[in-house]
CSV table of C-alpha atoms in Angstrom, one decimal:
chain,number,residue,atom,x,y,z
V,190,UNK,CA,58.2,48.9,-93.3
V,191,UNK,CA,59.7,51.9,-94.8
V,192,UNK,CA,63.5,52.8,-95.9
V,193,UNK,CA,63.5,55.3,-92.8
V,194,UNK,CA,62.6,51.9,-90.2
V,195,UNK,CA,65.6,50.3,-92.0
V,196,UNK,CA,68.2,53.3,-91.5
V,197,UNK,CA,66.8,53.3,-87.5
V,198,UNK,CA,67.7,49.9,-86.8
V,199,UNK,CA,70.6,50.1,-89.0
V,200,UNK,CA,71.8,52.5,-86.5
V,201,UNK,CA,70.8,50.1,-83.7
V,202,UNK,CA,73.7,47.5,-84.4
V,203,UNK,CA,76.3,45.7,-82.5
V,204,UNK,CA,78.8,47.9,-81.6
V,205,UNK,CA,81.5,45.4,-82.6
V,206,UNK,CA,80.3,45.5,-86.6
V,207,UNK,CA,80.1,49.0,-86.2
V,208,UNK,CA,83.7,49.5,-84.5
V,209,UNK,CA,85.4,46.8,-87.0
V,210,UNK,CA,84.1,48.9,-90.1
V,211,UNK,CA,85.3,52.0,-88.2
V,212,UNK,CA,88.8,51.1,-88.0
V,213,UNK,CA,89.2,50.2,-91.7
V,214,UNK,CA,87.7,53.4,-92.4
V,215,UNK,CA,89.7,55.3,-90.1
V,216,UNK,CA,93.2,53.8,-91.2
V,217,UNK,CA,95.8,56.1,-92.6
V,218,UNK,CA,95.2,54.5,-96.3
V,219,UNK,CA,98.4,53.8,-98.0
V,220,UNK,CA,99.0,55.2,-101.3
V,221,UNK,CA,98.4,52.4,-104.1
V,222,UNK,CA,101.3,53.5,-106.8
V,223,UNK,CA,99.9,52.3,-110.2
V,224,UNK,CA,103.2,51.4,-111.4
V,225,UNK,CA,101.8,49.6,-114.8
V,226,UNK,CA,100.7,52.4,-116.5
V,227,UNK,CA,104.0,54.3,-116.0
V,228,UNK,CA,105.7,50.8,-117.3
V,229,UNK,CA,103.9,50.4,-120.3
V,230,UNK,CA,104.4,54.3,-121.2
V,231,UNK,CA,107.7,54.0,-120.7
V,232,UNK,CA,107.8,50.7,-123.1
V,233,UNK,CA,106.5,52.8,-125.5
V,234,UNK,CA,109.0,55.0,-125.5
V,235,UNK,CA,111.0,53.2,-125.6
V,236,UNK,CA,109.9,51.1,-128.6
V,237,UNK,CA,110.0,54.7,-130.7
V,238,UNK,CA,113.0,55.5,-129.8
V,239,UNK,CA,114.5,52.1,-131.5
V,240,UNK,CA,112.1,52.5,-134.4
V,241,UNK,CA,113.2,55.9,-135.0
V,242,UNK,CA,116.9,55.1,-134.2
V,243,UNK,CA,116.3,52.3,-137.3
V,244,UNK,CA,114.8,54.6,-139.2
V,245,UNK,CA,117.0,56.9,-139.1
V,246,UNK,CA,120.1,55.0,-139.8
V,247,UNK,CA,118.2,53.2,-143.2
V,248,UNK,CA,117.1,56.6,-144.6
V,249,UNK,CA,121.0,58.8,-143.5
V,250,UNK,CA,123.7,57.5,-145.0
V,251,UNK,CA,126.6,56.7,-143.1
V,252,UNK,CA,129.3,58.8,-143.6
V,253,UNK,CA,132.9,57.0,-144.0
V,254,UNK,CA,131.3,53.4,-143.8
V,255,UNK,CA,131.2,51.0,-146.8
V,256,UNK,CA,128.2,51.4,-148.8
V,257,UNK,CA,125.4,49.0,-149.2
V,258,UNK,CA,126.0,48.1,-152.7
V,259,UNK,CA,129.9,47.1,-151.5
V,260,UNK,CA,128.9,45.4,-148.2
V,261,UNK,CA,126.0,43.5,-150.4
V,262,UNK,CA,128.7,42.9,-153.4
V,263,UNK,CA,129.9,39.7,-153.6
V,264,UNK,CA,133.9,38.8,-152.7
V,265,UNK,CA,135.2,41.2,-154.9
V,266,UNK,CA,137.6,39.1,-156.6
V,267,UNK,CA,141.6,40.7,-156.1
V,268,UNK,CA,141.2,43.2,-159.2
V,269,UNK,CA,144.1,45.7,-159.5
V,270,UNK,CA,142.1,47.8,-161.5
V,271,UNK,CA,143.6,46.9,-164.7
V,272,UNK,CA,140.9,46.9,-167.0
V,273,UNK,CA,140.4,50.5,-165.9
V,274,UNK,CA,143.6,52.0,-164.7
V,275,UNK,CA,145.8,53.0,-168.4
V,276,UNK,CA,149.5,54.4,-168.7
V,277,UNK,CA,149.7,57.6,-165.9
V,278,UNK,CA,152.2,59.8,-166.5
V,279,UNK,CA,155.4,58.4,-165.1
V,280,UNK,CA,155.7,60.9,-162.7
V,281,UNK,CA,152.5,60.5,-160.9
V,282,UNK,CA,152.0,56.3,-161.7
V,283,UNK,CA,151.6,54.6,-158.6
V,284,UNK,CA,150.0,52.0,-156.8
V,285,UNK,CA,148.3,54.0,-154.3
V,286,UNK,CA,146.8,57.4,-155.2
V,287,UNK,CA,149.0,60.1,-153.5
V,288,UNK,CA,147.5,61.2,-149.9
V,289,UNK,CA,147.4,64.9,-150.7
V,290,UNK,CA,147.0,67.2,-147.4
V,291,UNK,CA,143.4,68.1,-147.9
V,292,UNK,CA,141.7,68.7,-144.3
V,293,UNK,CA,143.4,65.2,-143.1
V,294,UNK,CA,140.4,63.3,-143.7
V,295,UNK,CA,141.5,61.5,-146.9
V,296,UNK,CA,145.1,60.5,-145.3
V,297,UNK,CA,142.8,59.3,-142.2
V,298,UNK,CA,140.6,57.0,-144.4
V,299,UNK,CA,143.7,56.0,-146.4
V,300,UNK,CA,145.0,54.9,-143.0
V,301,UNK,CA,142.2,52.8,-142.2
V,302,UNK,CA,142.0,51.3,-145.7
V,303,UNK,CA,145.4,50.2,-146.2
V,304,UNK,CA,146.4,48.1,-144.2
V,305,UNK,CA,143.6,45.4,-144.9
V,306,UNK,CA,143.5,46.0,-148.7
V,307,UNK,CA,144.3,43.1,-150.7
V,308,UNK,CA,144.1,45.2,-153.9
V,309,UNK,CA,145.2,48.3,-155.1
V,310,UNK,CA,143.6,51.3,-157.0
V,311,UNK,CA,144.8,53.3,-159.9
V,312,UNK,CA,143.5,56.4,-161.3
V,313,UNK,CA,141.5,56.2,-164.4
V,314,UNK,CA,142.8,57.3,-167.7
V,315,UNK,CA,142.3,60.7,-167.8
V,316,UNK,CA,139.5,62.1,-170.2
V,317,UNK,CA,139.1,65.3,-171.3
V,318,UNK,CA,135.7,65.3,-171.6
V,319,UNK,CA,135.4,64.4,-167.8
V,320,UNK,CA,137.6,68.4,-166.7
V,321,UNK,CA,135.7,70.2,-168.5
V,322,UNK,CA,132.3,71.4,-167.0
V,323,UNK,CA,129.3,71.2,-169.8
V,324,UNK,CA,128.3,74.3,-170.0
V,325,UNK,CA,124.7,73.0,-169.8
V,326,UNK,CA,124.6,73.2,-166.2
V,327,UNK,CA,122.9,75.9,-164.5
V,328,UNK,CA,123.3,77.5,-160.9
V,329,UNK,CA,120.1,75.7,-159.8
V,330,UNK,CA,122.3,72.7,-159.4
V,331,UNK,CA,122.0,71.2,-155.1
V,332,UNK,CA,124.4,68.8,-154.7
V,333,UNK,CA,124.5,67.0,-151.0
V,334,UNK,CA,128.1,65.9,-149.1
V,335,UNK,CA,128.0,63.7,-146.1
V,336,UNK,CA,131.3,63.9,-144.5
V,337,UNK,CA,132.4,63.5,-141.2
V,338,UNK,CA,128.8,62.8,-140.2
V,339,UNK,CA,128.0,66.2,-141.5
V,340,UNK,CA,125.9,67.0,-144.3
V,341,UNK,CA,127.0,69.8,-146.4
V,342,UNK,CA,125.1,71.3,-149.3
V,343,UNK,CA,126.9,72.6,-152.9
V,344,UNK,CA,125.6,75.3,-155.3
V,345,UNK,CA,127.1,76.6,-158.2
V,346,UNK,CA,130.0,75.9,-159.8
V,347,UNK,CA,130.9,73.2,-157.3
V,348,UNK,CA,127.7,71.9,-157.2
V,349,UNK,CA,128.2,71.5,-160.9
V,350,UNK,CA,131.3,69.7,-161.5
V,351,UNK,CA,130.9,67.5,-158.7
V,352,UNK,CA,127.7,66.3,-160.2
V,353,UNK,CA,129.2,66.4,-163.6
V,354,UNK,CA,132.4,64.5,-162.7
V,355,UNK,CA,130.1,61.8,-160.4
V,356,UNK,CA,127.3,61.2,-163.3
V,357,UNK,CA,129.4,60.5,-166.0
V,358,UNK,CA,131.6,57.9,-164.7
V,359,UNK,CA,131.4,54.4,-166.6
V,360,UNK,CA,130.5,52.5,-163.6
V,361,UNK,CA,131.1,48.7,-163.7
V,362,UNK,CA,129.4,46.4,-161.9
V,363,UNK,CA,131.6,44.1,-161.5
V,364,UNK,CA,134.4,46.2,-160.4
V,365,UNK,CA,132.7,46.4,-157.1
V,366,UNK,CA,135.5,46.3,-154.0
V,367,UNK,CA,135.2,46.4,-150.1
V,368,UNK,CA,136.8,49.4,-150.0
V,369,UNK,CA,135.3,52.2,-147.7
V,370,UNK,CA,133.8,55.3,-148.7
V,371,UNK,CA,135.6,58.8,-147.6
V,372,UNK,CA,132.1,60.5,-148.4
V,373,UNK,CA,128.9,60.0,-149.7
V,374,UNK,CA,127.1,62.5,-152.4
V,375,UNK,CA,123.3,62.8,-153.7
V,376,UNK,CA,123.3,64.8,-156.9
V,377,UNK,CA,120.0,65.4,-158.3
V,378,UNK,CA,120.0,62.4,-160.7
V,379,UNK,CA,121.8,59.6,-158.7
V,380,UNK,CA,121.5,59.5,-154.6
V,381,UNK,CA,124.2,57.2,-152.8
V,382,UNK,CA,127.6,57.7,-154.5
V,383,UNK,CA,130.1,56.6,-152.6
V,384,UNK,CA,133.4,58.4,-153.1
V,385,UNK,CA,136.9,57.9,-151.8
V,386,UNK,CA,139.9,59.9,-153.0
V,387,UNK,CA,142.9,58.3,-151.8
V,388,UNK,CA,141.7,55.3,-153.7
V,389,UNK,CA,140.4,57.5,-156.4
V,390,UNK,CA,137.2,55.4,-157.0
V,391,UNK,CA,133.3,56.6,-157.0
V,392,UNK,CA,130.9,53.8,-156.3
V,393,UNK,CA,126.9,53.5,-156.5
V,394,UNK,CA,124.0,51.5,-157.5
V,395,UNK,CA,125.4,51.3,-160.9
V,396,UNK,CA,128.8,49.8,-159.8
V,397,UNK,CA,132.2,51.3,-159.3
V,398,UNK,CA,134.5,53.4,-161.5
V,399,UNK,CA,138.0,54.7,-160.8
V,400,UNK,CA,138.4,58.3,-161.1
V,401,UNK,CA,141.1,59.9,-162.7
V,402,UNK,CA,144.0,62.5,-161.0
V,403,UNK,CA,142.4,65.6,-162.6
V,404,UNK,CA,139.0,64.5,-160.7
V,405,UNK,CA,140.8,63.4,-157.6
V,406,UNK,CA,142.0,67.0,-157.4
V,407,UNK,CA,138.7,69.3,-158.4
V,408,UNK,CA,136.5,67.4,-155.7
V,409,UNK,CA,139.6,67.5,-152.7
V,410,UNK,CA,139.3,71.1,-154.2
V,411,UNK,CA,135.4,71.3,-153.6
V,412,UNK,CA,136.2,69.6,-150.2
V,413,UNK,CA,138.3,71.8,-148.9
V,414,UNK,CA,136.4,74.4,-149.6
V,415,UNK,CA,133.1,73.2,-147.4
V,416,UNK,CA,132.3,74.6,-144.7
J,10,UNK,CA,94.5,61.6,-75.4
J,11,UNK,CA,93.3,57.9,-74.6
J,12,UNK,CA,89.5,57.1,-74.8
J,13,UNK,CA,89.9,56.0,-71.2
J,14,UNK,CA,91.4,58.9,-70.1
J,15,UNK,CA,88.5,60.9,-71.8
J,16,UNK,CA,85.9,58.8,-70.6
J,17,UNK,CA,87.7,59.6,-66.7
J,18,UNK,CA,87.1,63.0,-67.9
J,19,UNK,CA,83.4,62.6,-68.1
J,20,UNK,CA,82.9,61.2,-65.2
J,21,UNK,CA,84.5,63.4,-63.1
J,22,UNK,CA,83.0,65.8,-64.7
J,23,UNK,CA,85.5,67.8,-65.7
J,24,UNK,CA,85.1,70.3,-68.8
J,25,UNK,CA,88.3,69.3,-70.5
J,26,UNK,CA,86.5,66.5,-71.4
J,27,UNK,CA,84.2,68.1,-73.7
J,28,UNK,CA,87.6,69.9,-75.3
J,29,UNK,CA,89.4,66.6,-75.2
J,30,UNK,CA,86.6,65.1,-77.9
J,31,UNK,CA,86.9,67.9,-80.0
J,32,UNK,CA,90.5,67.7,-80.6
J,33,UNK,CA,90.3,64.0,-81.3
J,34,UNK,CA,86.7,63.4,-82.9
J,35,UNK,CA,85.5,66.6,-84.1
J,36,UNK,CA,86.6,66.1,-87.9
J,37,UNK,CA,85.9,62.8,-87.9
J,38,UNK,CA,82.3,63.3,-86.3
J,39,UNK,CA,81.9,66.3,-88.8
J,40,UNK,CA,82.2,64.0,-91.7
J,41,UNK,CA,79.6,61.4,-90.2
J,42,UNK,CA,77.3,64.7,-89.9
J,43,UNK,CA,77.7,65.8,-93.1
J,44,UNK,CA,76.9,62.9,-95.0
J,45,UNK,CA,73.7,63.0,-93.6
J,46,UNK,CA,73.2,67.0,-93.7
J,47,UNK,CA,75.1,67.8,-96.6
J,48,UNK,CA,75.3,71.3,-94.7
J,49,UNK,CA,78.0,73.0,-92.6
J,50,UNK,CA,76.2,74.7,-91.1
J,51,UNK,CA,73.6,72.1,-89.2
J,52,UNK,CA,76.8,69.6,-89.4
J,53,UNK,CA,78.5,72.1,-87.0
J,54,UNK,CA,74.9,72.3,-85.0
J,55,UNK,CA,75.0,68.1,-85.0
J,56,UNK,CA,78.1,68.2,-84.1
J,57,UNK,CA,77.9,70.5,-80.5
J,58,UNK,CA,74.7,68.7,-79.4
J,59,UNK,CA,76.9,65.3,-80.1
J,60,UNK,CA,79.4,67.1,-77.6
J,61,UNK,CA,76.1,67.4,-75.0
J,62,UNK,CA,74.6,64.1,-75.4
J,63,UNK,CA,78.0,62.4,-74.5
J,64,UNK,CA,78.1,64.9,-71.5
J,65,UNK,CA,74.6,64.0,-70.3
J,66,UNK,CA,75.0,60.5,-70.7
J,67,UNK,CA,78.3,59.8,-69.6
J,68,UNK,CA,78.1,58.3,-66.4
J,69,UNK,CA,76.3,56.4,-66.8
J,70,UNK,CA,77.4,55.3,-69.8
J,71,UNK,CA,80.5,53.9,-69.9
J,72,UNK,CA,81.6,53.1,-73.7
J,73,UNK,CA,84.6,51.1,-74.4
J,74,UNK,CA,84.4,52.5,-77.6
J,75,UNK,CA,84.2,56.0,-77.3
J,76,UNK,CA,84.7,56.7,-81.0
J,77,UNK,CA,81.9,54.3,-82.6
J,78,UNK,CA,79.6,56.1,-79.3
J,79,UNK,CA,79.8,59.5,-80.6
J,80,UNK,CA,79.4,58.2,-84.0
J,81,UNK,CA,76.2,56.5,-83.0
J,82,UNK,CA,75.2,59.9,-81.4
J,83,UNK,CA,76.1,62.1,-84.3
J,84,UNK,CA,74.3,60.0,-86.5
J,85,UNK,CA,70.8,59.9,-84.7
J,86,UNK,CA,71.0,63.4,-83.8
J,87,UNK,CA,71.8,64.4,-87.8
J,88,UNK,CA,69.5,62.2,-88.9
J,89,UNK,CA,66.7,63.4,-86.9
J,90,UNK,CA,67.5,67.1,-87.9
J,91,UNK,CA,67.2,66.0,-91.7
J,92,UNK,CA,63.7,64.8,-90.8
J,93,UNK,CA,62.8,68.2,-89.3
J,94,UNK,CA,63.8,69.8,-92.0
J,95,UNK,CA,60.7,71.0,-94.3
J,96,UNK,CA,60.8,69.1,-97.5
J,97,UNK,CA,61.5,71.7,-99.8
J,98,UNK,CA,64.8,72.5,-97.4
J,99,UNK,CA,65.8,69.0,-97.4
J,100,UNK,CA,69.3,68.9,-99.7
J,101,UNK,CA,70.7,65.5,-101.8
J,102,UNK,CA,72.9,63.9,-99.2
J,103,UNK,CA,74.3,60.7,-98.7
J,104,UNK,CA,71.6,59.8,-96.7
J,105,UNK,CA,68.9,60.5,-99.0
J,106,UNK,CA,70.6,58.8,-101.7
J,107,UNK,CA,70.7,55.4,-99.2
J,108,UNK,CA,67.1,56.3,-98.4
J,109,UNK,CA,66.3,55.5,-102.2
J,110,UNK,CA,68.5,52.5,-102.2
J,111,UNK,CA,67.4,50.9,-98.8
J,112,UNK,CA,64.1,51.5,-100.7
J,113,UNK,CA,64.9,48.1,-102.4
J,114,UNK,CA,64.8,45.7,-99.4
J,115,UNK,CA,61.1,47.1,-98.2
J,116,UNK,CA,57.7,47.6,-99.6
J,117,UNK,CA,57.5,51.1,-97.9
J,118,UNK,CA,54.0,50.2,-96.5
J,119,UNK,CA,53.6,52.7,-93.2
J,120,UNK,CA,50.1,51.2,-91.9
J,121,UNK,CA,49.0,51.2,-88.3
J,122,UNK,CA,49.2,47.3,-88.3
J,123,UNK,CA,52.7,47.3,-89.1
J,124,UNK,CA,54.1,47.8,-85.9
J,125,UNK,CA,58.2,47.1,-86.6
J,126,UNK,CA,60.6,46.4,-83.4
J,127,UNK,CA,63.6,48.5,-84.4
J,128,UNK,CA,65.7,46.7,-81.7
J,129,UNK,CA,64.7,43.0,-83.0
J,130,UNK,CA,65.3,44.4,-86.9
J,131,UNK,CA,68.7,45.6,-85.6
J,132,UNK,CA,69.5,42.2,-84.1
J,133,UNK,CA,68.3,40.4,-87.5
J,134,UNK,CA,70.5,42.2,-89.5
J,135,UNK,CA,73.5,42.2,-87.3
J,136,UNK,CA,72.7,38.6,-87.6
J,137,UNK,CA,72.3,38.7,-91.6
J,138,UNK,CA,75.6,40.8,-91.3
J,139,UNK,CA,77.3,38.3,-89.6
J,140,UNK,CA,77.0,35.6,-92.2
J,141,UNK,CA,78.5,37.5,-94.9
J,142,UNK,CA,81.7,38.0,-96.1
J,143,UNK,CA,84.0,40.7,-94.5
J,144,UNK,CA,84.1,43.0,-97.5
J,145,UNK,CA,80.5,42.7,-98.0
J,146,UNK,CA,79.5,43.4,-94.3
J,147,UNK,CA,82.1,46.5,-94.3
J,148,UNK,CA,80.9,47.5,-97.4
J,149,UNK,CA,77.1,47.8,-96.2
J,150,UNK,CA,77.9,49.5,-92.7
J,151,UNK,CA,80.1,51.9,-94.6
J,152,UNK,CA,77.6,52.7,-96.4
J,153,UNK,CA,74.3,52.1,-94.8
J,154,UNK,CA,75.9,53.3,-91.2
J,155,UNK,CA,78.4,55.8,-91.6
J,156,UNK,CA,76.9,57.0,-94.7
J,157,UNK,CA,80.1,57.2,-96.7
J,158,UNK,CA,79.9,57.9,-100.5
J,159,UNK,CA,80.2,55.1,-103.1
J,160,UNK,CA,83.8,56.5,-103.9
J,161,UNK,CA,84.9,56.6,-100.1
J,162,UNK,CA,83.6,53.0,-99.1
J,163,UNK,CA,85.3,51.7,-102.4
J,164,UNK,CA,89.0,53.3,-101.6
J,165,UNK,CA,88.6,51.7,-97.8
J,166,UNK,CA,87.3,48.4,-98.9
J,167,UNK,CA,90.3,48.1,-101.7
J,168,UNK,CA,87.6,47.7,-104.8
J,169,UNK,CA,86.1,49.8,-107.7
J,170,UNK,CA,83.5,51.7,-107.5
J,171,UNK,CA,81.2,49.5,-109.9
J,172,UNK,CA,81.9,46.2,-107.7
J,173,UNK,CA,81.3,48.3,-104.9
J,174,UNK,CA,77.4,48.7,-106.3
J,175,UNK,CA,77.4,45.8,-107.2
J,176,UNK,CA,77.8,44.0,-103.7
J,177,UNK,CA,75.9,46.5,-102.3
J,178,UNK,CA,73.0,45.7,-104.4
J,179,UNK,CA,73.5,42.2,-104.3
J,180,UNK,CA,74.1,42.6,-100.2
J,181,UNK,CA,70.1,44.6,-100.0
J,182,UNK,CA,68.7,41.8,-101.9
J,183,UNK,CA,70.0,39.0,-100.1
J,184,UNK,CA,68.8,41.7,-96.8
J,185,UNK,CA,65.5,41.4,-98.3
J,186,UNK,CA,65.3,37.8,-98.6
J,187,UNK,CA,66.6,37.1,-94.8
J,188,UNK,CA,64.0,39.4,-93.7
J,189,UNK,CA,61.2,37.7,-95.3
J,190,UNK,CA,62.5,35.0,-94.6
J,191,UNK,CA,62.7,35.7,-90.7
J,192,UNK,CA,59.0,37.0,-90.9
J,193,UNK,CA,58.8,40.5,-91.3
J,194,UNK,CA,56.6,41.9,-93.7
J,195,UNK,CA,59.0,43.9,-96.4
């Protein structure tokens, strides 16, 4: 018997095999819609979006939030900055650092600090050392702003004080508060520092410090002048 | 049109009827031709003297099935044409390729002694047909009858291609066996 014999009587059968097979070739075929491929795609996506969302918000800082070192810092206990804070001048002693109109954003974050507060701030002794700019410093100098959830970068002269006036600050660990920053800076040396004018501190890794009037005013002054 | 009415056609031999088929089966007994031919050309030939077969046999012939008719016309008439064909001019067709695997349910012995009755094969494998499962038996006649590709029987039976070969294979050798089995000499 040969393959040709089988293909004759092949063609020789029941005409109800060959119609049932006929019909299920003949039917309008629906189209299958391979839905699981398109699922686990879009799982995928969806799964970098979060990584790079987390990502993203561990290697930014956050602009007006508390940084980590505060949030991390134990209860900060109620420290009115004493140890820190010397003799102003009369006429500009005060509990609360003065909310000078620069831009609006430091009366803003004064707004949201105040009312929760349960200590106050006082500007540090002012040292000469810390108005004048070294002369040291070259033009070279980047100094990176976040404020406002905008990232601004300094050259220069402003560059240079800001880092000068944020690097040499005697931070104390243990004069850590809650208080929120008004805007973060990364100077070349020290990344993080947390700044807020209104209550005339600067906080980083290495604790807090209080800043003095004379700073409070050069870096509104650098502020004010971004872009 | 209704297969009745085209059959009515037929017998009172009316010309229509001849036009009627074409509108409804030409495509579909193109494709049946072509699997076989693997040419347009002699497809198109198959095709037309499908078209005069059903008008010289019908009356008497009165199919109830005029669709699986035509196809069973078409099919002999293609086939026969791909034997005529010179060897050299014969082209890789569905057919050929189920030539090869039909190969493995026979011995291909062609000796004068081996006289095979192609009507009593047919009823032994309708009967061998009947005793398997639906997907297998649609999956052979797709194949084996209508000469459908691999890919085409597959999407219609709702399996992949490699399960597809699969039961085929395992569908020729169970063939095989039944054959033997029922006495003729494979």
């Amino acid at each position: 018997m040969t393959a040709e014999k089988l293909h004759d009587a092949i063609g020789l059968l029941p005409g109800d095999l060959v119609a049932s097979t006929d019909r299920l070739r003949t039917a309008p075929r629906t189209k299958v819609f391979y839905w699981k491929p398109i699922l686990a795609t879009a799982a995928c996506l969806v799964l970098l979006l979060s990584a790079g969302l987390v990502l993203q918000r561990k290697i930014l800082p956050v602009t007006g939030m508390k940084t980590e070192s505060a949030v991390a810092a134990p209860m900060a206990p109620q420290i009115t900055m004493d140890s820190a804070a010397a003799e102003a001048p009369a006429a500009e002693a005060a509990p609360m650092a003065p909310a000078e109109d620069a831009a609006g954003m430091v009366e803003e974050s004064a707004a949201e600090n105040g009312p929760w507060m349960d200590h106050s701030h006082r500007f540090a002794e002012a040292k000469k050392e810390a108005e004048e700019v070294p002369s040291g410093y070259s033009g070279n100098l980047v100094t990176k702003v976040w404020l406002d959830g905008r990232e601004y970068t300094l050259h220069g002269a402003d560059s240079a004080a800001m880092t000068d006036i944020l690097t040499e600050l005697a931070y104390d660990p243990d004069a850590v508060c809650r208080c929120m920053a008004e805007f973060t800076v990364d100077t070349e040396s020290m990344t993080g520092i947390a700044v807020n004018l209104s209550e005339a501190f600067a906080r980083c890794e290495q604790g807090q410090a209080p800043l003095t009037e004379e700073q409070v005013r050069i870096l509104r002054d650098i502020l004010e002048g971004l872009e | 049109m209704e297969d009745e009415k085209i059959v009515s056609l037929y017998w009172a031999r009316e010309e229509s009827a001849i036009r009627e088929t074409e509108i409804k089966y030409d495509r579909y007994l193109t494709k049946i031709a072509y699997n076989i031919l693997a040419d347009r050309e002699d497809s198109r030939e198959s095709v037309n003297d499908t078209y005069l077969a059903a008008w010289n046999s019908m009356p008497p012939h009165r199919p109830g099935m005029l669709s699986t008719y035509l196809a069973k016309i078409t099919r002999r008439i293609s086939i026969d044409r791909f034997r005529y064909r010179t060897r050299d001019k014969r082209r890789e067709s569905e057919y050929s390729v189920s030539l090869s695997e039909l190969g493995d349910c026979v011995s291909g012995g062609n000796t004068t002694e081996e006289i095979v009755n192609v009507k009593l094969l047919a009823d032994t494998i309708g009967v061998f047909l009947r005793l398997q499962s639906q997907e297998a038996r649609n999956a052979f006649i797709g194949r084996y009858y209508f000469l459908d590709s691999i890919k085409d029987v597959a999407a219609y039976c709702g399996m992949s291609e490699s399960k597809c070969k699969t039961l085929l294979h395992r569908t020729r050798v169970g063939l095989k066996e039944y054959l033997r089995k029922e006495g003729f000499d494979v």
